GROMACS .gro file of C-alpha atoms in nm:
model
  282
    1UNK     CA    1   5.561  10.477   9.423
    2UNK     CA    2   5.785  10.139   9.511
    3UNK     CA    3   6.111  10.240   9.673
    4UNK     CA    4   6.445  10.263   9.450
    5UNK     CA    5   6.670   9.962   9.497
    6UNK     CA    6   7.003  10.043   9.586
    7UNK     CA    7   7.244  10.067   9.279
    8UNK     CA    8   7.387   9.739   9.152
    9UNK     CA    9   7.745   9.938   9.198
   10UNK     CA   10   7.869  10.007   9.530
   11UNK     CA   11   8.103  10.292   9.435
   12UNK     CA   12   7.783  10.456   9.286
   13UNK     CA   13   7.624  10.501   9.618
   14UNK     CA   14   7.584  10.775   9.808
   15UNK     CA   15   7.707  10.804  10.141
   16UNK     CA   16   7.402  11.067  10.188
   17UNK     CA   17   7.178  10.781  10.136
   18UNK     CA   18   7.263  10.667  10.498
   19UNK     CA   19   7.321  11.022  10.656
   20UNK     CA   20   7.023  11.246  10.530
   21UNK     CA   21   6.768  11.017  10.388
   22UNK     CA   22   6.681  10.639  10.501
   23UNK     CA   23   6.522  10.441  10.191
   24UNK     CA   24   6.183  10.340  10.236
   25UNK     CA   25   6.324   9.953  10.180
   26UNK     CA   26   6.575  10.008  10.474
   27UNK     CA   27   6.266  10.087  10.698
   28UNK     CA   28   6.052   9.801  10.654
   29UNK     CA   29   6.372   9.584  10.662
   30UNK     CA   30   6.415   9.753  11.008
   31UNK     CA   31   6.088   9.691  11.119
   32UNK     CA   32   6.114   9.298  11.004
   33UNK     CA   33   6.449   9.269  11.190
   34UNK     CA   34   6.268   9.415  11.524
   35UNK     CA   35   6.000   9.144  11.508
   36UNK     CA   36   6.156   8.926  11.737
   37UNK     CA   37   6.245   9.203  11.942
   38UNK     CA   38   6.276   9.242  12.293
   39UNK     CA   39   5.935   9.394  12.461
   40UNK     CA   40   5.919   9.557  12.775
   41UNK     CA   41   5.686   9.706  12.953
   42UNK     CA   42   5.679  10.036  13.168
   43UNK     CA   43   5.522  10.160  13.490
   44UNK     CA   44   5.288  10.385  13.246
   45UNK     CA   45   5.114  10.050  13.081
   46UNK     CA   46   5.325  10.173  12.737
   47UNK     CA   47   5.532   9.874  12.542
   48UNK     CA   48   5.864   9.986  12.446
   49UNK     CA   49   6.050   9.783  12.175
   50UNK     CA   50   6.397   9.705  12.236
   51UNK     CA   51   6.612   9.665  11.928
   52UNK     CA   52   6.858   9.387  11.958
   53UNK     CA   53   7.057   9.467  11.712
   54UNK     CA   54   7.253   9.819  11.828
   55UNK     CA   55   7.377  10.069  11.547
   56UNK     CA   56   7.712  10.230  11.460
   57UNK     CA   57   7.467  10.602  11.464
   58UNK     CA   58   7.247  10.618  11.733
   59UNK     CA   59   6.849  10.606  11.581
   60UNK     CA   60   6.940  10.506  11.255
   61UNK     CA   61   6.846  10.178  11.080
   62UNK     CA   62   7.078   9.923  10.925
   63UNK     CA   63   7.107   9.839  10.541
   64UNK     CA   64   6.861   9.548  10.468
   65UNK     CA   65   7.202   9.327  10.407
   66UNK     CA   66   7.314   9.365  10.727
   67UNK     CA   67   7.073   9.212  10.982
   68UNK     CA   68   7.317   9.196  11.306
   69UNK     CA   69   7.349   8.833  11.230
   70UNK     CA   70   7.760   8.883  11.208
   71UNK     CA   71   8.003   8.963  11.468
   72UNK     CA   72   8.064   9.342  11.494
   73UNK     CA   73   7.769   9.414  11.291
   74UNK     CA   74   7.646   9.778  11.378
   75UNK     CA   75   7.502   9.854  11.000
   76UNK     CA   76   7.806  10.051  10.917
   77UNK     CA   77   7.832  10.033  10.534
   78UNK     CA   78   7.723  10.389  10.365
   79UNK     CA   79   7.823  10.288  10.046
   80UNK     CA   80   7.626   9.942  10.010
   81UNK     CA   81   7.999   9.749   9.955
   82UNK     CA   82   7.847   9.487  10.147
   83UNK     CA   83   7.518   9.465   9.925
   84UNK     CA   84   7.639   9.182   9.723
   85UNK     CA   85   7.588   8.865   9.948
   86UNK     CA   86   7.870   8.678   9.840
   87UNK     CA   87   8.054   8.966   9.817
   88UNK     CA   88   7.991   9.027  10.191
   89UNK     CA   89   8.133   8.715  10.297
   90UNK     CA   90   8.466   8.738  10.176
   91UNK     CA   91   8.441   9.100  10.341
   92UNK     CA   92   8.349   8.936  10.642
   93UNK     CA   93   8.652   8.676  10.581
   94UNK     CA   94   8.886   8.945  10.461
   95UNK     CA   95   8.861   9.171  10.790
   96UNK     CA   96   8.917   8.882  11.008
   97UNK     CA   97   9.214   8.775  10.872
   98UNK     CA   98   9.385   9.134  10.851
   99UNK     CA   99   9.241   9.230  11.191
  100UNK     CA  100   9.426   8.927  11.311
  101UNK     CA  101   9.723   9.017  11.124
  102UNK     CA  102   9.724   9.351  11.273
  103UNK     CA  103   9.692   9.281  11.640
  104UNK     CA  104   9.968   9.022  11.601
  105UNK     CA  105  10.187   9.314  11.432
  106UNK     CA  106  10.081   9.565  11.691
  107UNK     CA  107  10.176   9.324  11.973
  108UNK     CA  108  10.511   9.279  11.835
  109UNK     CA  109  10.562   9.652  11.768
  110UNK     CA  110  10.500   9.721  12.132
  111UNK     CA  111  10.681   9.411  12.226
  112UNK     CA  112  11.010   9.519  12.070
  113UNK     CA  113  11.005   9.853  12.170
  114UNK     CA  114  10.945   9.782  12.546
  115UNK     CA  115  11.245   9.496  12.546
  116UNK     CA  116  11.484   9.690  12.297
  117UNK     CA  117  11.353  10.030  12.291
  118UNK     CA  118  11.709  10.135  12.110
  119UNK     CA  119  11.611   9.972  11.815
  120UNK     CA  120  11.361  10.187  11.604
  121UNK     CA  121  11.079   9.875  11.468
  122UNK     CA  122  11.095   9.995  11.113
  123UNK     CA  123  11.471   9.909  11.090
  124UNK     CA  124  11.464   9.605  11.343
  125UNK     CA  125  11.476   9.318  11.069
  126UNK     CA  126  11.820   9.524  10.900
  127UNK     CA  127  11.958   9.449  11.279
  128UNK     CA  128  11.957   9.068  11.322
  129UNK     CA  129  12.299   8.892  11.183
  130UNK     CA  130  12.125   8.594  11.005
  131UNK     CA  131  12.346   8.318  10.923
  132UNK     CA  132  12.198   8.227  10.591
  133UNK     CA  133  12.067   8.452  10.300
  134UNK     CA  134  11.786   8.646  10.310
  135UNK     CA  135  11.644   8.519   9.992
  136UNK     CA  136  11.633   8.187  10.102
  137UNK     CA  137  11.390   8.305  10.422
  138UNK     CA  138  11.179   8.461  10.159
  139UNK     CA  139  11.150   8.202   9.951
  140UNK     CA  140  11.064   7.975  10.214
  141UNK     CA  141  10.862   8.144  10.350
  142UNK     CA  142  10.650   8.238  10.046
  143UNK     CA  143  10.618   7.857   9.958
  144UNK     CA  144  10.469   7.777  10.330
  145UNK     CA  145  10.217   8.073  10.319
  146UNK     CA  146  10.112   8.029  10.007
  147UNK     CA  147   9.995   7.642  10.098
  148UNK     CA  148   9.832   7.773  10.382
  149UNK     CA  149   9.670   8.050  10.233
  150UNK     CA  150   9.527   7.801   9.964
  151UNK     CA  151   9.354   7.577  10.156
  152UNK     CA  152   9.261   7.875  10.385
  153UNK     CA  153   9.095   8.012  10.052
  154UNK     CA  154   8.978   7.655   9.879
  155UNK     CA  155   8.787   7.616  10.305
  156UNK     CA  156   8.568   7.971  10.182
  157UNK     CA  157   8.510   7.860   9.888
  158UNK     CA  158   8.395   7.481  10.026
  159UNK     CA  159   8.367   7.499  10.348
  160UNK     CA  160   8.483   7.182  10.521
  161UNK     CA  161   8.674   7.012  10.218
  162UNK     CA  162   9.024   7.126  10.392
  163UNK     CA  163   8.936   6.973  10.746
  164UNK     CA  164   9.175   6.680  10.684
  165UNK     CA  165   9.577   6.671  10.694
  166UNK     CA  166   9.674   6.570  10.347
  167UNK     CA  167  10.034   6.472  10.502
  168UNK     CA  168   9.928   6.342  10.817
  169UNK     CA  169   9.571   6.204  10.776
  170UNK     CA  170   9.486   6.135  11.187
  171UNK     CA  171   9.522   6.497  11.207
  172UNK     CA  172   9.158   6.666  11.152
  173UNK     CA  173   8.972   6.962  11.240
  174UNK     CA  174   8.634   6.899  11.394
  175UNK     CA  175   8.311   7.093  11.206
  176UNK     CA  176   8.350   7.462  11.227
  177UNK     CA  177   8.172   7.739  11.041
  178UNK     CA  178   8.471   7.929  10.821
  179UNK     CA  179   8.756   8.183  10.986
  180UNK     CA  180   8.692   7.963  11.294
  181UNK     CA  181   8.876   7.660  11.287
  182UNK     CA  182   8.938   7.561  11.677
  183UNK     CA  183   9.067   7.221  11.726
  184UNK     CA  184   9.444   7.303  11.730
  185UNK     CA  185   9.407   7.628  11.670
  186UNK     CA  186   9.226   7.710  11.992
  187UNK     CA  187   9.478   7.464  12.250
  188UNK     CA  188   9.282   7.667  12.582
  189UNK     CA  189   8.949   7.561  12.510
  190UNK     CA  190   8.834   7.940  12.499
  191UNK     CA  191   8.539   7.844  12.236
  192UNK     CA  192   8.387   7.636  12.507
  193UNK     CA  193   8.277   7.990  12.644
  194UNK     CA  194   8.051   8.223  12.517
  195UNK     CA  195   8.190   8.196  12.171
  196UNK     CA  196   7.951   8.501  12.006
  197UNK     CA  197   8.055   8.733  12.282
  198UNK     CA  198   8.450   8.639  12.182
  199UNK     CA  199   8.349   8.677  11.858
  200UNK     CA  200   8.264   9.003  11.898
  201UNK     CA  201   8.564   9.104  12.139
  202UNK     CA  202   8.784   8.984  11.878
  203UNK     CA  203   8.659   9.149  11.573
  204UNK     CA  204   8.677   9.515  11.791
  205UNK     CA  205   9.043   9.449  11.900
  206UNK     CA  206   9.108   9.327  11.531
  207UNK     CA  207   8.968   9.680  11.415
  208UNK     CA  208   9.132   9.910  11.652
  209UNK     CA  209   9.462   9.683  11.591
  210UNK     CA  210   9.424   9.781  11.200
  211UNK     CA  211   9.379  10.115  11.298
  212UNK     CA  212   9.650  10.132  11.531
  213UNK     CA  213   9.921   9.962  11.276
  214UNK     CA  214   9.848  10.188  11.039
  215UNK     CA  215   9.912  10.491  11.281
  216UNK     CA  216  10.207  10.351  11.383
  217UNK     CA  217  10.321  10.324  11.046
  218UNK     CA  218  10.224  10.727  10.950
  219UNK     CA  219  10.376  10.824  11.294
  220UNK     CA  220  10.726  10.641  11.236
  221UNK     CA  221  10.707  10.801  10.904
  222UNK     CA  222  10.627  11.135  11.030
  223UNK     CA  223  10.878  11.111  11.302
  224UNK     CA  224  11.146  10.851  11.263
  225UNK     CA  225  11.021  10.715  11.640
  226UNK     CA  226  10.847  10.428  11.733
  227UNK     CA  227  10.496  10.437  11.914
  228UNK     CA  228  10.609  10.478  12.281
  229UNK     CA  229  10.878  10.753  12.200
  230UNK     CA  230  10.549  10.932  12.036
  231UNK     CA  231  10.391  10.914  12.311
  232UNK     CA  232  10.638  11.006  12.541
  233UNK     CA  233  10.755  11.314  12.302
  234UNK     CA  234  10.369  11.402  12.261
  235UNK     CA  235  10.253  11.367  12.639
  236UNK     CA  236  10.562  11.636  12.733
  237UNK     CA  237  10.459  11.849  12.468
  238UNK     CA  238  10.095  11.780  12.289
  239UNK     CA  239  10.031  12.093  12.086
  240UNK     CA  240  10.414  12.078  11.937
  241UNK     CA  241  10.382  11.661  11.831
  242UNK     CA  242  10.055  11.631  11.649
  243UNK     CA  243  10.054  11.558  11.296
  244UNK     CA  244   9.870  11.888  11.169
  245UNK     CA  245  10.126  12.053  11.379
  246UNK     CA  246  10.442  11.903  11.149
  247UNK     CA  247  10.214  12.045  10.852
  248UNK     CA  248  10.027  12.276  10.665
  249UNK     CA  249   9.701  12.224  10.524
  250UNK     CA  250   9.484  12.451  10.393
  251UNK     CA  251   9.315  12.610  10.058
  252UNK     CA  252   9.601  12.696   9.858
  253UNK     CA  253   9.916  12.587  10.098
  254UNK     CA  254   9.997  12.227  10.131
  255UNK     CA  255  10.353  12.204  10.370
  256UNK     CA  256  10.393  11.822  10.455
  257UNK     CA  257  10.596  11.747  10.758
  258UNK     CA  258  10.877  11.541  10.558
  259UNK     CA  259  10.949  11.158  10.560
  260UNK     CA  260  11.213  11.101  10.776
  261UNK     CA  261  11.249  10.712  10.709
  262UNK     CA  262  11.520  10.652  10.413
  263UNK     CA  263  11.337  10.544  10.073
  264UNK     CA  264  11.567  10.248  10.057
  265UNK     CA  265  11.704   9.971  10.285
  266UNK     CA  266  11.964   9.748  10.218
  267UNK     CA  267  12.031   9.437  10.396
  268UNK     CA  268  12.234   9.133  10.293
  269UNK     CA  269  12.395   9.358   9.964
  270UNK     CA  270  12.031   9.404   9.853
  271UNK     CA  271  11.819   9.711   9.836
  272UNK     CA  272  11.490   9.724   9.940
  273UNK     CA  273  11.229  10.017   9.886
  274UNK     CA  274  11.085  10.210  10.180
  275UNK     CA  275  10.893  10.423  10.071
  276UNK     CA  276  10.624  10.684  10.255
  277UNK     CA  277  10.262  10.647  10.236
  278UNK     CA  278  10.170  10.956  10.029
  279UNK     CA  279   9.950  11.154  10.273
  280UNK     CA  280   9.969  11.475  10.121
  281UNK     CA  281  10.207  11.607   9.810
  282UNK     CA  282  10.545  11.667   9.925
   0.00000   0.00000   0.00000
């Protein structure tokens, strides 16, 4: 009997499908990806394959879409999101560009609390005296990223047809594959190196970074601190500062530990919502 192709909706699959059972499909895709393999042999005469491609769960095979072809590929997608091919680019695209996000935020978090540490980061923007409106920031600053976020997105969609300065025309990017520009975008020469293997050190500090923001984010929530007080308040006391510790959780009983940042902000005579994440019912 042929093997089931995986359903045409991703929300539809299974995660068992890569815990308990590997498709038939998945293993011959496997086998295909370890033909050009690594071969060694041992003092015992045996041949032992080498897979080049290592995975996310130790002995298990990747989904035929993901070959280990893209940086940070470890065949982690349970649910077949990434079984669409052009859907998997802009995947690709999209976690590159919010990893990059985050590790700039996370810097700055970290930053600011290690220069100011009086000044809690979730308030620090109320704190500066700005000598203009606010609105007129925002509105600037929504017309400049939304330029470059168009020809960021009209690049994906043709790659190479945004390499040229439409204001300044001696200004040009030189051929690049897409969430890679270099040129002026990499002034110390670092993709002159061993550009997979930064590649791939990027793409895992852009994933813990996303991970860490949003941590951040529940802890200042959960605590009113920033990260560093957290972890000075949880390294003097860890069983008292977790976040299961601040709550209840179980069958019937559901106490959440509070939100102690205000659920509006104002600044400049305007109010701005602040609200919590909603982790569990209040």
């Amino acid at each position: 009997t042929p093997p089931h192709p995986p359903p045409s909706h991703p929300i539809t699959m299974a995660a068992i499908a890569s815990f308990v059972a590997t498709p038939v499909a998945v293993r011959m895709a496997a086998k295909s990806r370890f033909a050009g393999s690594r071969v060694a042999a041992v003092s015992n005469g045996s041949r032992v394959c080498m897979a080049t491609a290592p995975s996310w769960r130790p002995g298990s095979d990747h989904p035929p879409h993901l070959d280990g072809t893209m940086p940070g590929d470890f065949g982690f997608d349970p649910l077949y999101l990434g079984a669409d091919a052009e859907a998997l680019k802009w995947y690709k695209e999209a976690e590159l560009q919010n990893g990059r996000w985050a590790m700039a935020a996370v810097a700055g978090i970290l930053a600011q609390e290690v220069l100011n540490p009086d000044v809690f980061f979730y308030e620090a923007a109320t704190k500066v005296d700005l000598p203009f409106p606010i609105l007129g920031v925002v509105a600037a600053q929504f017309l400049m990223m939304h330029y470059v976020e168009i020809r960021r997105w009209r690049d994906f969609v043709k790659p190479g047809s945004m390499d040229s300065d439409p204001l300044f025309p001696g200004n040009s990017l030189p051929k690049h594959e897409v969430g890679y520009p270099g040129g002026i975008f990499d002034p110390f020469g670092f993709a002159k190196g061993d550009i997979a293997e930064l590649k791939l050190k990027e793409i895992k500090n852009a994933r813990l970074a996303m991970l860490a923001f949003v941590g951040f984010v529940v802890q200042a929530q959960a605590t009113g601190l920033g990260p560093l007080a957290c972890l000075k308040t949880h390294l003097g006391s860890p069983m008292d500062s977790t976040l299961i510790s601040r709550g209840v959780v179980s069958a019937g009983t559901v106490i959440s530990p509070g939100c102690q940042i205000p659920s509006t902000t104002i600044f400049q005579g305007i109010t701005i919502p602040t609200p919590c994440l909603p982790l569990w019912p209040l």
